[in-house]
Amino acid sequence: MDAPPVLLSEAEIAKRVKSLAEQIDQTYADAGSLVLIGVLKGSFIFLADLARNLTIPHRIEFIAVESYGAKESDVADPVRLLMDVRHAIDDEHVLLVEDIVDTGHTLAYLKRLFTAHDPASLRTCSLLHKPERTEQDVALDYLGFTIPDVWVVGYGLDYAERYRTLPYIGELPPEMR
Ligand code: IMP
Ligand code: MG
């Protein structure tokens, strides 16, 4: 099987993740603790690398969400929570960690959801952002890379559960789908 062409190399990603971790370290230097909430499944590799680059104390939680397909896109909320955090995040400093912001619906939903838990603070971090696809504007506090409107795979991101463990981020051409 051919490999998808490289959009972001392993080295580029590693460098950017390190610099995001430095920014996060600075922001939360006086906070005492931080809860990273990774959105499954796509963020698992990014979260692992980001967390291992942090020097501030932190704990890790995961949540899982499901987006409805285009057919059901007229439902009130296009996103549904499949798995919640294990420990309450009330009064905690929370950083939501996403793989990619595409239409913005997932992150908008998650921000609303976690705001209702009264965290001490709530910020957002995404490795990738496709601004051309925005339907719902969500402010990102930390962003790795802005990318064009292409389907990307690797470094946790999939196409029908394939390509997640590619070490780099590749652009998936239609003939490889
Ligand atoms: P949203 O449209 O911003 O709600 O993004 C929903 C989810 O779609 C993201 O968290 C990803 O899991 C997935 N997604 C969007 N674009 C891509 C892509 O190019 N590759 C892999 N997954 C994607
Ligand atoms: Mg995701």
Short mmCIF file of N, CA and C and ligand atoms in Angstrom, two decimals:
data_model
loop_
_atom_site.label_atom_id
_atom_site.label_comp_id
_atom_site.label_asym_id
_atom_site.label_seq_id
_atom_site.Cartn_x
_atom_site.Cartn_y
_atom_site.Cartn_z
N MET A 1 0.85 -1.20 0.00
CA MET A 1 0.00 0.00 0.00
C MET A 1 0.89 1.25 0.00
N ASP A 2 0.57 2.18 -0.89
CA ASP A 2 1.31 3.45 -0.93
C ASP A 2 1.02 4.26 0.33
N ALA A 3 1.95 5.15 0.66
CA ALA A 3 1.76 6.01 1.83
C ALA A 3 1.24 7.37 1.35
N PRO A 4 0.32 7.98 2.11
CA PRO A 4 -0.18 9.32 1.72
C PRO A 4 0.97 10.33 1.71
N PRO A 5 0.94 11.30 0.79
CA PRO A 5 1.99 12.31 0.75
C PRO A 5 2.04 13.16 2.04
N VAL A 6 3.25 13.56 2.40
CA VAL A 6 3.46 14.29 3.66
C VAL A 6 2.93 15.72 3.55
N LEU A 7 2.11 16.11 4.53
CA LEU A 7 1.72 17.51 4.66
C LEU A 7 2.54 18.15 5.78
N LEU A 8 2.67 17.44 6.90
CA LEU A 8 3.50 17.92 8.02
C LEU A 8 4.38 16.75 8.47
N SER A 9 5.68 16.98 8.47
CA SER A 9 6.62 15.90 8.79
C SER A 9 6.68 15.65 10.30
N GLU A 10 7.21 14.50 10.66
CA GLU A 10 7.41 14.15 12.07
C GLU A 10 8.19 15.24 12.78
N ALA A 11 9.24 15.74 12.14
CA ALA A 11 10.10 16.75 12.77
C ALA A 11 9.36 18.06 12.98
N GLU A 12 8.58 18.47 11.96
CA GLU A 12 7.80 19.71 12.09
C GLU A 12 6.79 19.60 13.22
N ILE A 13 6.13 18.44 13.30
CA ILE A 13 5.12 18.24 14.35
C ILE A 13 5.78 18.27 15.72
N ALA A 14 6.89 17.55 15.86
CA ALA A 14 7.58 17.46 17.15
C ALA A 14 8.00 18.85 17.65
N LYS A 15 8.50 19.67 16.72
CA LYS A 15 8.95 21.01 17.06
C LYS A 15 7.78 21.88 17.54
N ARG A 16 6.68 21.78 16.81
CA ARG A 16 5.49 22.58 17.14
C ARG A 16 4.87 22.14 18.46
N VAL A 17 4.82 20.84 18.69
CA VAL A 17 4.23 20.32 19.93
C VAL A 17 5.05 20.79 21.13
N LYS A 18 6.37 20.79 20.97
CA LYS A 18 7.25 21.25 22.05
C LYS A 18 6.98 22.72 22.35
N SER A 19 6.80 23.52 21.31
CA SER A 19 6.58 24.94 21.53
C SER A 19 5.19 25.21 22.12
N LEU A 20 4.19 24.42 21.74
CA LEU A 20 2.87 24.55 22.38
C LEU A 20 2.97 24.21 23.87
N ALA A 21 3.71 23.16 24.19
CA ALA A 21 3.87 22.77 25.60
C ALA A 21 4.55 23.88 26.40
N GLU A 22 5.51 24.56 25.77
CA GLU A 22 6.17 25.67 26.46
C GLU A 22 5.18 26.80 26.75
N GLN A 23 4.34 27.10 25.77
CA GLN A 23 3.32 28.15 25.98
C GLN A 23 2.37 27.76 27.11
N ILE A 24 1.96 26.49 27.11
CA ILE A 24 1.02 26.01 28.13
C ILE A 24 1.69 26.04 29.50
N ASP A 25 2.93 25.61 29.57
CA ASP A 25 3.70 25.68 30.82
C ASP A 25 3.68 27.09 31.40
N GLN A 26 3.87 28.08 30.51
CA GLN A 26 3.91 29.47 30.97
C GLN A 26 2.56 29.93 31.48
N THR A 27 1.50 29.63 30.70
CA THR A 27 0.16 30.07 31.09
C THR A 27 -0.24 29.55 32.46
N TYR A 28 0.08 28.26 32.71
CA TYR A 28 -0.41 27.62 33.93
C TYR A 28 0.65 27.53 35.03
N ALA A 29 1.73 28.30 34.87
CA ALA A 29 2.84 28.21 35.84
C ALA A 29 2.37 28.41 37.28
N ASP A 30 1.41 29.31 37.48
CA ASP A 30 0.96 29.60 38.84
C ASP A 30 -0.37 28.93 39.19
N ALA A 31 -0.88 28.13 38.28
CA ALA A 31 -2.21 27.55 38.49
C ALA A 31 -2.21 26.39 39.48
N GLY A 32 -1.07 25.77 39.69
CA GLY A 32 -1.00 24.65 40.63
C GLY A 32 -1.25 23.31 39.97
N SER A 33 -2.33 23.23 39.19
CA SER A 33 -2.60 21.97 38.49
C SER A 33 -3.41 22.24 37.24
N LEU A 34 -3.39 21.26 36.35
CA LEU A 34 -4.07 21.39 35.07
C LEU A 34 -4.66 20.03 34.71
N VAL A 35 -5.89 20.05 34.16
CA VAL A 35 -6.48 18.81 33.66
C VAL A 35 -6.53 18.90 32.14
N LEU A 36 -5.84 17.97 31.49
CA LEU A 36 -5.91 17.89 30.03
C LEU A 36 -7.03 16.93 29.69
N ILE A 37 -7.95 17.38 28.85
CA ILE A 37 -9.03 16.47 28.41
C ILE A 37 -8.86 16.20 26.92
N GLY A 38 -8.48 14.99 26.61
CA GLY A 38 -8.29 14.59 25.21
C GLY A 38 -9.60 14.08 24.62
N VAL A 39 -9.87 14.50 23.39
CA VAL A 39 -11.08 14.07 22.71
C VAL A 39 -10.73 12.85 21.84
N LEU A 40 -11.27 11.70 22.23
CA LEU A 40 -10.99 10.44 21.51
C LEU A 40 -11.75 10.40 20.19
N LYS A 41 -11.21 9.66 19.18
CA LYS A 41 -9.95 8.98 19.34
C LYS A 41 -8.78 9.80 18.81
N GLY A 42 -9.10 10.72 17.92
CA GLY A 42 -8.07 11.40 17.13
C GLY A 42 -6.94 12.08 17.88
N SER A 43 -7.20 12.49 19.14
CA SER A 43 -6.19 13.29 19.84
C SER A 43 -5.19 12.46 20.64
N PHE A 44 -5.31 11.11 20.60
CA PHE A 44 -4.54 10.33 21.59
C PHE A 44 -3.03 10.44 21.41
N ILE A 45 -2.55 10.55 20.21
CA ILE A 45 -1.10 10.64 20.01
C ILE A 45 -0.60 12.07 20.30
N PHE A 46 -1.35 13.05 19.82
CA PHE A 46 -1.02 14.45 20.11
C PHE A 46 -1.00 14.68 21.62
N LEU A 47 -2.03 14.20 22.31
CA LEU A 47 -2.10 14.39 23.76
C LEU A 47 -0.92 13.73 24.46
N ALA A 48 -0.55 12.55 24.01
CA ALA A 48 0.58 11.82 24.63
C ALA A 48 1.87 12.63 24.48
N ASP A 49 2.10 13.17 23.31
CA ASP A 49 3.33 13.94 23.08
C ASP A 49 3.28 15.29 23.81
N LEU A 50 2.13 15.94 23.76
CA LEU A 50 1.98 17.24 24.43
C LEU A 50 2.21 17.08 25.93
N ALA A 51 1.54 16.09 26.53
CA ALA A 51 1.64 15.88 27.98
C ALA A 51 3.08 15.58 28.39
N ARG A 52 3.79 14.81 27.58
CA ARG A 52 5.17 14.45 27.93
C ARG A 52 6.14 15.61 27.75
N ASN A 53 5.71 16.65 27.06
CA ASN A 53 6.54 17.86 26.94
C ASN A 53 6.24 18.88 28.02
N LEU A 54 5.16 18.68 28.79
CA LEU A 54 4.81 19.64 29.84
C LEU A 54 5.69 19.42 31.06
N THR A 55 6.03 20.51 31.74
CA THR A 55 6.77 20.36 32.99
C THR A 55 5.88 20.67 34.20
N ILE A 56 4.74 21.33 33.97
CA ILE A 56 3.83 21.65 35.07
C ILE A 56 3.04 20.39 35.47
N PRO A 57 2.57 20.34 36.74
CA PRO A 57 1.77 19.19 37.16
C PRO A 57 0.45 19.15 36.38
N HIS A 58 0.07 17.95 35.95
CA HIS A 58 -1.19 17.84 35.20
C HIS A 58 -1.75 16.44 35.34
N ARG A 59 -3.06 16.31 35.14
CA ARG A 59 -3.63 14.97 35.01
C ARG A 59 -4.36 14.86 33.69
N ILE A 60 -4.67 13.64 33.33
CA ILE A 60 -5.20 13.38 31.99
C ILE A 60 -6.56 12.71 32.07
N GLU A 61 -7.49 13.23 31.30
CA GLU A 61 -8.81 12.64 31.17
C GLU A 61 -9.08 12.46 29.69
N PHE A 62 -9.98 11.54 29.38
CA PHE A 62 -10.41 11.38 28.00
C PHE A 62 -11.92 11.44 27.92
N ILE A 63 -12.41 11.99 26.83
CA ILE A 63 -13.84 11.92 26.54
C ILE A 63 -13.97 11.41 25.10
N ALA A 64 -15.15 10.90 24.79
CA ALA A 64 -15.40 10.48 23.41
C ALA A 64 -16.68 11.11 22.92
N VAL A 65 -16.67 11.54 21.68
CA VAL A 65 -17.85 12.17 21.10
C VAL A 65 -18.15 11.52 19.75
N GLU A 66 -19.36 11.76 19.30
CA GLU A 66 -19.78 11.25 18.01
C GLU A 66 -20.45 12.40 17.28
N SER A 67 -20.11 12.59 16.02
CA SER A 67 -20.82 13.61 15.24
C SER A 67 -21.82 12.91 14.33
N TYR A 68 -22.95 13.54 14.17
CA TYR A 68 -23.95 12.99 13.27
C TYR A 68 -23.54 13.27 11.84
N GLY A 69 -23.94 12.39 10.93
CA GLY A 69 -23.62 12.59 9.51
C GLY A 69 -24.46 13.68 8.89
N ALA A 70 -24.17 14.00 7.64
CA ALA A 70 -24.85 15.08 6.93
C ALA A 70 -26.37 14.90 6.93
N LYS A 71 -26.82 13.64 6.83
CA LYS A 71 -28.25 13.33 6.79
C LYS A 71 -28.99 13.89 8.00
N GLU A 72 -28.32 13.77 9.16
CA GLU A 72 -28.97 14.17 10.41
C GLU A 72 -28.55 15.57 10.84
N SER A 73 -27.91 16.31 9.95
CA SER A 73 -27.27 17.56 10.37
C SER A 73 -28.27 18.65 10.76
N ASP A 74 -29.56 18.38 10.57
CA ASP A 74 -30.54 19.38 10.98
C ASP A 74 -31.03 19.13 12.42
N VAL A 75 -30.46 18.11 13.11
CA VAL A 75 -30.82 17.93 14.51
C VAL A 75 -30.26 19.10 15.32
N ALA A 76 -30.88 19.33 16.50
CA ALA A 76 -30.52 20.50 17.29
C ALA A 76 -29.03 20.53 17.61
N ASP A 77 -28.47 19.39 18.03
CA ASP A 77 -27.05 19.36 18.36
C ASP A 77 -26.38 18.28 17.52
N PRO A 78 -25.45 18.66 16.64
CA PRO A 78 -24.85 17.67 15.76
C PRO A 78 -23.80 16.79 16.44
N VAL A 79 -23.59 16.98 17.75
CA VAL A 79 -22.56 16.23 18.46
C VAL A 79 -23.17 15.58 19.70
N ARG A 80 -22.70 14.38 20.03
CA ARG A 80 -23.21 13.66 21.19
C ARG A 80 -22.04 13.11 22.00
N LEU A 81 -22.15 13.19 23.33
CA LEU A 81 -21.09 12.69 24.20
C LEU A 81 -21.26 11.18 24.40
N LEU A 82 -20.22 10.39 24.09
CA LEU A 82 -20.27 8.94 24.25
C LEU A 82 -19.61 8.49 25.54
N MET A 83 -18.61 9.23 25.99
CA MET A 83 -17.89 8.87 27.22
C MET A 83 -17.48 10.16 27.93
N ASP A 84 -17.80 10.24 29.21
CA ASP A 84 -17.54 11.46 29.99
C ASP A 84 -16.24 11.31 30.79
N VAL A 85 -15.78 12.39 31.41
CA VAL A 85 -14.59 12.35 32.27
C VAL A 85 -14.87 11.49 33.51
N ARG A 86 -13.81 10.89 34.09
CA ARG A 86 -13.97 10.01 35.25
C ARG A 86 -14.07 10.80 36.54
N HIS A 87 -13.39 11.95 36.60
CA HIS A 87 -13.35 12.73 37.82
C HIS A 87 -13.91 14.12 37.55
N ALA A 88 -14.62 14.67 38.51
CA ALA A 88 -15.23 15.98 38.35
C ALA A 88 -14.15 17.02 38.03
N ILE A 89 -14.50 17.99 37.20
CA ILE A 89 -13.53 19.02 36.84
C ILE A 89 -13.93 20.39 37.41
N ASP A 90 -14.92 20.39 38.28
CA ASP A 90 -15.33 21.64 38.92
C ASP A 90 -14.12 22.27 39.61
N ASP A 91 -13.98 23.59 39.44
CA ASP A 91 -12.89 24.35 40.05
C ASP A 91 -11.48 23.96 39.58
N GLU A 92 -11.40 23.16 38.54
CA GLU A 92 -10.09 22.79 37.98
C GLU A 92 -9.77 23.69 36.77
N HIS A 93 -8.47 23.82 36.49
CA HIS A 93 -8.06 24.46 35.24
C HIS A 93 -8.08 23.39 34.15
N VAL A 94 -8.90 23.63 33.13
CA VAL A 94 -9.14 22.60 32.12
C VAL A 94 -8.64 23.05 30.75
N LEU A 95 -7.94 22.14 30.08
CA LEU A 95 -7.52 22.38 28.70
C LEU A 95 -8.05 21.25 27.82
N LEU A 96 -8.96 21.61 26.91
CA LEU A 96 -9.51 20.64 25.96
C LEU A 96 -8.51 20.44 24.83
N VAL A 97 -8.19 19.19 24.53
CA VAL A 97 -7.17 18.90 23.52
C VAL A 97 -7.80 18.13 22.36
N GLU A 98 -7.85 18.77 21.20
CA GLU A 98 -8.45 18.19 20.00
C GLU A 98 -7.38 17.91 18.95
N ASP A 99 -7.68 16.98 18.07
CA ASP A 99 -6.79 16.73 16.94
C ASP A 99 -6.97 17.80 15.87
N ILE A 100 -8.23 18.08 15.53
CA ILE A 100 -8.49 18.99 14.42
C ILE A 100 -9.82 19.70 14.60
N VAL A 101 -9.86 20.98 14.27
CA VAL A 101 -11.12 21.71 14.24
C VAL A 101 -11.49 21.90 12.78
N ASP A 102 -12.62 21.29 12.42
CA ASP A 102 -13.08 21.28 11.04
C ASP A 102 -14.26 22.26 10.93
N THR A 103 -15.50 21.80 11.11
CA THR A 103 -16.63 22.73 11.08
C THR A 103 -16.69 23.57 12.35
N GLY A 104 -16.11 23.06 13.45
CA GLY A 104 -16.15 23.77 14.73
C GLY A 104 -17.26 23.29 15.65
N HIS A 105 -18.14 22.41 15.14
CA HIS A 105 -19.29 21.97 15.96
C HIS A 105 -18.86 21.20 17.21
N THR A 106 -17.87 20.31 17.06
CA THR A 106 -17.44 19.50 18.20
C THR A 106 -16.90 20.38 19.33
N LEU A 107 -15.99 21.26 18.98
CA LEU A 107 -15.38 22.09 20.02
C LEU A 107 -16.39 23.06 20.64
N ALA A 108 -17.29 23.60 19.82
CA ALA A 108 -18.32 24.50 20.35
C ALA A 108 -19.19 23.76 21.36
N TYR A 109 -19.56 22.52 21.01
CA TYR A 109 -20.37 21.69 21.90
C TYR A 109 -19.62 21.42 23.21
N LEU A 110 -18.35 21.04 23.09
CA LEU A 110 -17.56 20.68 24.28
C LEU A 110 -17.32 21.89 25.19
N LYS A 111 -17.15 23.05 24.57
CA LYS A 111 -16.97 24.26 25.39
C LYS A 111 -18.23 24.55 26.20
N ARG A 112 -19.39 24.41 25.54
CA ARG A 112 -20.66 24.63 26.26
C ARG A 112 -20.80 23.62 27.39
N LEU A 113 -20.52 22.36 27.06
CA LEU A 113 -20.67 21.28 28.03
C LEU A 113 -19.81 21.49 29.27
N PHE A 114 -18.54 21.82 29.06
CA PHE A 114 -17.64 21.92 30.21
C PHE A 114 -17.75 23.25 30.94
N THR A 115 -18.22 24.28 30.27
CA THR A 115 -18.47 25.55 30.95
C THR A 115 -19.51 25.33 32.04
N ALA A 116 -20.48 24.45 31.76
CA ALA A 116 -21.55 24.17 32.71
C ALA A 116 -21.04 23.50 33.98
N HIS A 117 -19.82 22.94 33.96
CA HIS A 117 -19.23 22.29 35.14
C HIS A 117 -18.50 23.28 36.05
N ASP A 118 -18.50 24.57 35.68
CA ASP A 118 -17.81 25.59 36.47
C ASP A 118 -16.34 25.29 36.74
N PRO A 119 -15.54 25.06 35.71
CA PRO A 119 -14.10 24.90 35.94
C PRO A 119 -13.49 26.24 36.33
N ALA A 120 -12.30 26.20 36.96
CA ALA A 120 -11.60 27.45 37.32
C ALA A 120 -11.25 28.21 36.06
N SER A 121 -10.87 27.48 35.01
CA SER A 121 -10.66 28.08 33.70
C SER A 121 -10.84 27.00 32.64
N LEU A 122 -11.17 27.43 31.43
CA LEU A 122 -11.38 26.48 30.34
C LEU A 122 -10.72 27.04 29.08
N ARG A 123 -9.71 26.32 28.57
CA ARG A 123 -9.07 26.76 27.34
C ARG A 123 -9.07 25.62 26.33
N THR A 124 -8.74 25.96 25.09
CA THR A 124 -8.81 24.97 24.02
C THR A 124 -7.49 24.90 23.26
N CYS A 125 -7.16 23.69 22.85
CA CYS A 125 -5.92 23.46 22.11
C CYS A 125 -6.23 22.48 20.99
N SER A 126 -5.85 22.82 19.78
CA SER A 126 -6.02 21.86 18.68
C SER A 126 -4.74 21.81 17.87
N LEU A 127 -4.37 20.61 17.46
CA LEU A 127 -3.17 20.48 16.64
C LEU A 127 -3.39 21.13 15.27
N LEU A 128 -4.60 20.92 14.72
CA LEU A 128 -4.88 21.40 13.36
C LEU A 128 -6.17 22.20 13.30
N HIS A 129 -6.25 23.07 12.30
CA HIS A 129 -7.47 23.85 12.07
C HIS A 129 -7.64 24.04 10.57
N LYS A 130 -8.89 23.79 10.10
CA LYS A 130 -9.20 24.01 8.68
C LYS A 130 -10.16 25.20 8.59
N PRO A 131 -9.64 26.43 8.54
CA PRO A 131 -10.53 27.61 8.60
C PRO A 131 -11.53 27.67 7.45
N GLU A 132 -11.18 27.10 6.30
CA GLU A 132 -12.11 27.16 5.16
C GLU A 132 -13.41 26.40 5.41
N ARG A 133 -13.41 25.51 6.41
CA ARG A 133 -14.58 24.66 6.67
C ARG A 133 -15.43 25.17 7.83
N THR A 134 -15.04 26.29 8.44
CA THR A 134 -15.73 26.77 9.64
C THR A 134 -17.21 27.01 9.42
N GLU A 135 -18.03 26.42 10.29
CA GLU A 135 -19.46 26.71 10.32
C GLU A 135 -19.81 27.37 11.65
N GLN A 136 -19.02 27.03 12.67
CA GLN A 136 -19.24 27.60 13.99
C GLN A 136 -17.88 28.09 14.50
N ASP A 137 -17.80 29.39 14.75
CA ASP A 137 -16.51 29.97 15.18
C ASP A 137 -16.22 29.62 16.62
N VAL A 138 -15.07 29.02 16.87
CA VAL A 138 -14.65 28.73 18.23
C VAL A 138 -13.24 29.25 18.41
N ALA A 139 -13.05 30.07 19.42
CA ALA A 139 -11.72 30.62 19.67
C ALA A 139 -10.80 29.51 20.17
N LEU A 140 -9.61 29.40 19.56
CA LEU A 140 -8.62 28.43 20.00
C LEU A 140 -7.53 29.17 20.77
N ASP A 141 -7.21 28.68 21.97
CA ASP A 141 -6.14 29.32 22.74
C ASP A 141 -4.77 28.85 22.27
N TYR A 142 -4.70 27.62 21.82
CA TYR A 142 -3.44 27.06 21.31
C TYR A 142 -3.73 26.32 20.03
N LEU A 143 -2.95 26.63 18.99
CA LEU A 143 -3.14 25.97 17.70
C LEU A 143 -1.79 25.57 17.13
N GLY A 144 -1.72 24.31 16.68
CA GLY A 144 -0.49 23.82 16.07
C GLY A 144 -0.30 24.36 14.66
N PHE A 145 -1.21 24.00 13.76
CA PHE A 145 -1.07 24.37 12.35
C PHE A 145 -2.43 24.68 11.73
N THR A 146 -2.46 25.68 10.87
CA THR A 146 -3.61 25.94 10.02
C THR A 146 -3.36 25.18 8.71
N ILE A 147 -4.36 24.43 8.26
CA ILE A 147 -4.19 23.64 7.03
C ILE A 147 -5.31 23.94 6.04
N PRO A 148 -5.09 23.63 4.76
CA PRO A 148 -6.16 23.83 3.76
C PRO A 148 -7.26 22.78 3.92
N ASP A 149 -8.31 22.92 3.12
CA ASP A 149 -9.45 22.01 3.17
C ASP A 149 -9.12 20.70 2.45
N VAL A 150 -8.31 19.86 3.12
CA VAL A 150 -7.98 18.53 2.57
C VAL A 150 -8.22 17.52 3.69
N TRP A 151 -8.38 16.23 3.33
CA TRP A 151 -8.55 15.22 4.37
C TRP A 151 -7.17 14.76 4.82
N VAL A 152 -6.88 14.92 6.11
CA VAL A 152 -5.57 14.53 6.62
C VAL A 152 -5.66 13.29 7.51
N VAL A 153 -4.58 12.52 7.48
CA VAL A 153 -4.51 11.29 8.28
C VAL A 153 -3.13 11.19 8.93
N GLY A 154 -3.06 10.33 9.92
CA GLY A 154 -1.79 10.08 10.61
C GLY A 154 -1.70 10.85 11.91
N TYR A 155 -0.73 10.49 12.75
CA TYR A 155 -0.53 11.14 14.05
C TYR A 155 -1.84 11.15 14.84
N GLY A 156 -2.60 10.05 14.75
CA GLY A 156 -3.86 9.91 15.48
C GLY A 156 -5.09 10.05 14.62
N LEU A 157 -4.96 10.78 13.51
CA LEU A 157 -6.14 11.03 12.66
C LEU A 157 -6.34 9.89 11.67
N ASP A 158 -7.60 9.60 11.41
CA ASP A 158 -7.91 8.43 10.58
C ASP A 158 -8.76 8.76 9.36
N TYR A 159 -8.85 7.77 8.49
CA TYR A 159 -9.92 7.74 7.51
C TYR A 159 -10.54 6.35 7.66
N ALA A 160 -11.78 6.26 8.12
CA ALA A 160 -12.44 4.98 8.39
C ALA A 160 -11.54 4.06 9.22
N GLU A 161 -10.95 4.61 10.27
CA GLU A 161 -10.10 3.89 11.23
C GLU A 161 -8.73 3.48 10.66
N ARG A 162 -8.42 3.91 9.47
CA ARG A 162 -7.10 3.58 8.91
C ARG A 162 -6.15 4.77 9.03
N TYR A 163 -4.89 4.47 8.95
CA TYR A 163 -3.79 5.46 8.90
C TYR A 163 -3.49 6.16 10.23
N ARG A 164 -4.16 5.81 11.33
CA ARG A 164 -3.95 6.54 12.59
C ARG A 164 -2.50 6.54 13.05
N THR A 165 -1.80 5.46 12.78
CA THR A 165 -0.45 5.34 13.35
C THR A 165 0.66 5.74 12.38
N LEU A 166 0.29 6.37 11.29
CA LEU A 166 1.34 7.00 10.46
C LEU A 166 2.08 8.00 11.34
N PRO A 167 3.39 8.06 11.29
CA PRO A 167 4.12 8.96 12.19
C PRO A 167 4.04 10.44 11.80
N TYR A 168 3.59 10.73 10.60
CA TYR A 168 3.50 12.12 10.14
C TYR A 168 2.04 12.42 9.77
N ILE A 169 1.73 13.68 9.41
CA ILE A 169 0.39 14.00 8.93
C ILE A 169 0.43 14.06 7.41
N GLY A 170 -0.37 13.19 6.81
CA GLY A 170 -0.41 13.10 5.36
C GLY A 170 -1.73 13.58 4.82
N GLU A 171 -1.67 14.00 3.56
CA GLU A 171 -2.90 14.42 2.87
C GLU A 171 -3.40 13.21 2.10
N LEU A 172 -4.64 12.81 2.38
CA LEU A 172 -5.16 11.59 1.78
C LEU A 172 -5.84 11.88 0.44
N PRO A 173 -5.24 11.47 -0.66
CA PRO A 173 -5.86 11.73 -1.96
C PRO A 173 -7.09 10.84 -2.13
N PRO A 174 -8.10 11.30 -2.90
CA PRO A 174 -9.35 10.54 -3.06
C PRO A 174 -9.13 9.08 -3.47
N GLU A 175 -8.10 8.81 -4.27
CA GLU A 175 -7.91 7.41 -4.73
C GLU A 175 -7.41 6.50 -3.62
N MET A 176 -7.01 7.05 -2.49
CA MET A 176 -6.55 6.20 -1.38
C MET A 176 -7.64 6.00 -0.34
N ARG A 177 -8.85 6.46 -0.61
CA ARG A 177 -9.93 6.34 0.38
C ARG A 177 -10.71 5.05 0.19
P1 IMP B 1 -15.74 19.35 13.59
O1 IMP B 1 -16.31 19.37 12.20
O2 IMP B 1 -14.93 20.58 13.87
O3 IMP B 1 -16.81 19.11 14.60
O4 IMP B 1 -14.71 18.15 13.66
C1 IMP B 1 -15.17 16.88 13.98
C2 IMP B 1 -14.13 15.80 13.89
O5 IMP B 1 -14.02 15.39 12.52
C3 IMP B 1 -12.70 16.09 14.28
O6 IMP B 1 -12.45 16.06 15.67
C4 IMP B 1 -12.02 14.88 13.62
O7 IMP B 1 -12.14 13.73 14.44
C5 IMP B 1 -12.82 14.73 12.36
N1 IMP B 1 -12.10 15.31 11.19
C6 IMP B 1 -12.34 16.47 10.56
N2 IMP B 1 -11.50 16.65 9.53
C7 IMP B 1 -10.67 15.58 9.53
C8 IMP B 1 -9.56 15.19 8.70
O8 IMP B 1 -9.12 15.86 7.75
N3 IMP B 1 -8.98 13.99 9.02
C9 IMP B 1 -9.41 13.21 10.05
N4 IMP B 1 -10.43 13.55 10.84
C10 IMP B 1 -11.07 14.71 10.60
MG MG B 2 -11.56 14.72 16.98
#
